[in-house]
Amino acid sequence: MEVINRIDALRERLRGCAGTALVPTMGNLHEGHLSLVRQAVERGRPVVASIFVNRLQFAPHEDFDTYPRTFEEDCEKLAKVGCDVIFAPDDGEMYPEPQAYRVQTPAGLGDILEGEFRPGFFEGVCTVVLKLFNCVAPHTAIFGKKDYQQLMIVRRMVRQLNLPVRIEAGEIVRERDGLAMSSRNRYLGREERSEAAHLHKVLSAAVERVQAGERDFAAIEAAAMATLVERGWEPDYIAIRRRDDLSVPDEAGPAGSADEAGAPALPPPLVALAAAKLGSTRLIDNIEID
């Protein structure tokens, strides 16, 4: 496995490689990241994992300076799962001058949910992802479903800008108690770590209500938010949205209702998404509703 810090050296290493697979990360790797690398190993060679903490996607009050950086451990983990190249540029390599040109995400997708509570976040994500694509020129790039909205926005960017990259999704990897694996889980104290599993439990309960036929989505969301507040969380949102564009779904009839042909009225494919702070740690999660 090679560690490369410079863009020109990376391009030289990958020259002539038609099947490169990329897994973009900010480091502090856990099993969720490693599952994406294993998926990449199955898709192509060489496999490149990028490690770069991108300041463009952090607001001034967020945790850029304290974001966990565990480079030596990350390298050991990546070597064990078959990564071929680690691309680990510094700030000066990725941003040799102020990044005046940025990718603007569309209204109605980039400014809702995460975009509402983290203004500019997706602009920073898309800008660095586009730069990584230009550096690596991958055939395939793999993103985790835990960042559901990010995955959707990157896919839209690739499609609208005609980028020759196939975007694949990796499933969420969870701890035994259901907590979605995240680099920020390291911030949790012992009691907070025990409580953190309730985000998934509350979200699952909301999903069960939808699966049981309830269609008052706003009431389901409000009840889930109230449960979190009662447990000491500060929720930003719990939202039930359409999978295809994250828009608010129309409320169909209650369980047992039917369309004009007499078939049961079903909602479009949905996803339930959540973001909430527990102490000083902000956690996100989502569940696709079947």
mmCIF file of C-alpha atoms in Angstrom, residues 11 25 37 59 70-71 74-75 91 98 116 124 128 133 139 159 172 184 186 193 214 234 257-258 277 280-281:
data_model
loop_
_atom_site.group_PDB
_atom_site.id
_atom_site.type_symbol
_atom_site.label_atom_id
_atom_site.label_comp_id
_atom_site.label_asym_id
_atom_site.label_seq_id
_atom_site.Cartn_x
_atom_site.Cartn_y
_atom_site.Cartn_z
ATOM 1 C CA ARG A 11 -1.988 11.160 -11.069
ATOM 2 C CA THR A 25 -13.093 9.797 3.901
ATOM 3 C CA VAL A 37 -13.246 -0.136 1.063
ATOM 4 C CA ALA A 59 -18.986 26.135 9.935
ATOM 5 C CA THR A 70 -5.900 9.050 13.686
ATOM 6 C CA PHE A 71 -3.744 8.743 10.595
ATOM 7 C CA ASP A 74 -6.165 4.538 9.662
ATOM 8 C CA CYS A 75 -3.240 3.373 7.531
ATOM 9 C CA ASP A 91 -4.762 21.880 3.146
ATOM 10 C CA PRO A 98 -8.629 30.565 -1.612
ATOM 11 C CA GLU A 116 -30.899 23.923 6.782
ATOM 12 C CA GLY A 124 -18.228 22.362 0.831
ATOM 13 C CA VAL A 128 -14.091 18.814 -2.331
ATOM 14 C CA PHE A 133 -12.749 13.202 -8.666
ATOM 15 C CA HIS A 139 -14.324 4.747 -12.456
ATOM 16 C CA ARG A 159 -25.449 13.346 -13.335
ATOM 17 C CA ILE A 172 -25.011 1.625 7.201
ATOM 18 C CA ARG A 184 -18.069 11.507 16.083
ATOM 19 C CA ARG A 186 -15.765 9.099 19.986
ATOM 20 C CA ARG A 193 -22.907 6.310 24.600
ATOM 21 C CA GLU A 214 -50.352 5.631 9.526
ATOM 22 C CA GLU A 234 -31.783 18.426 21.229
ATOM 23 C CA SER A 257 -57.808 2.699 2.201
ATOM 24 C CA ALA A 258 -57.795 1.967 -1.520
ATOM 25 C CA LYS A 277 -27.510 16.539 19.590
ATOM 26 C CA SER A 280 -22.204 18.341 22.563
ATOM 27 C CA THR A 281 -22.277 15.511 20.007
#
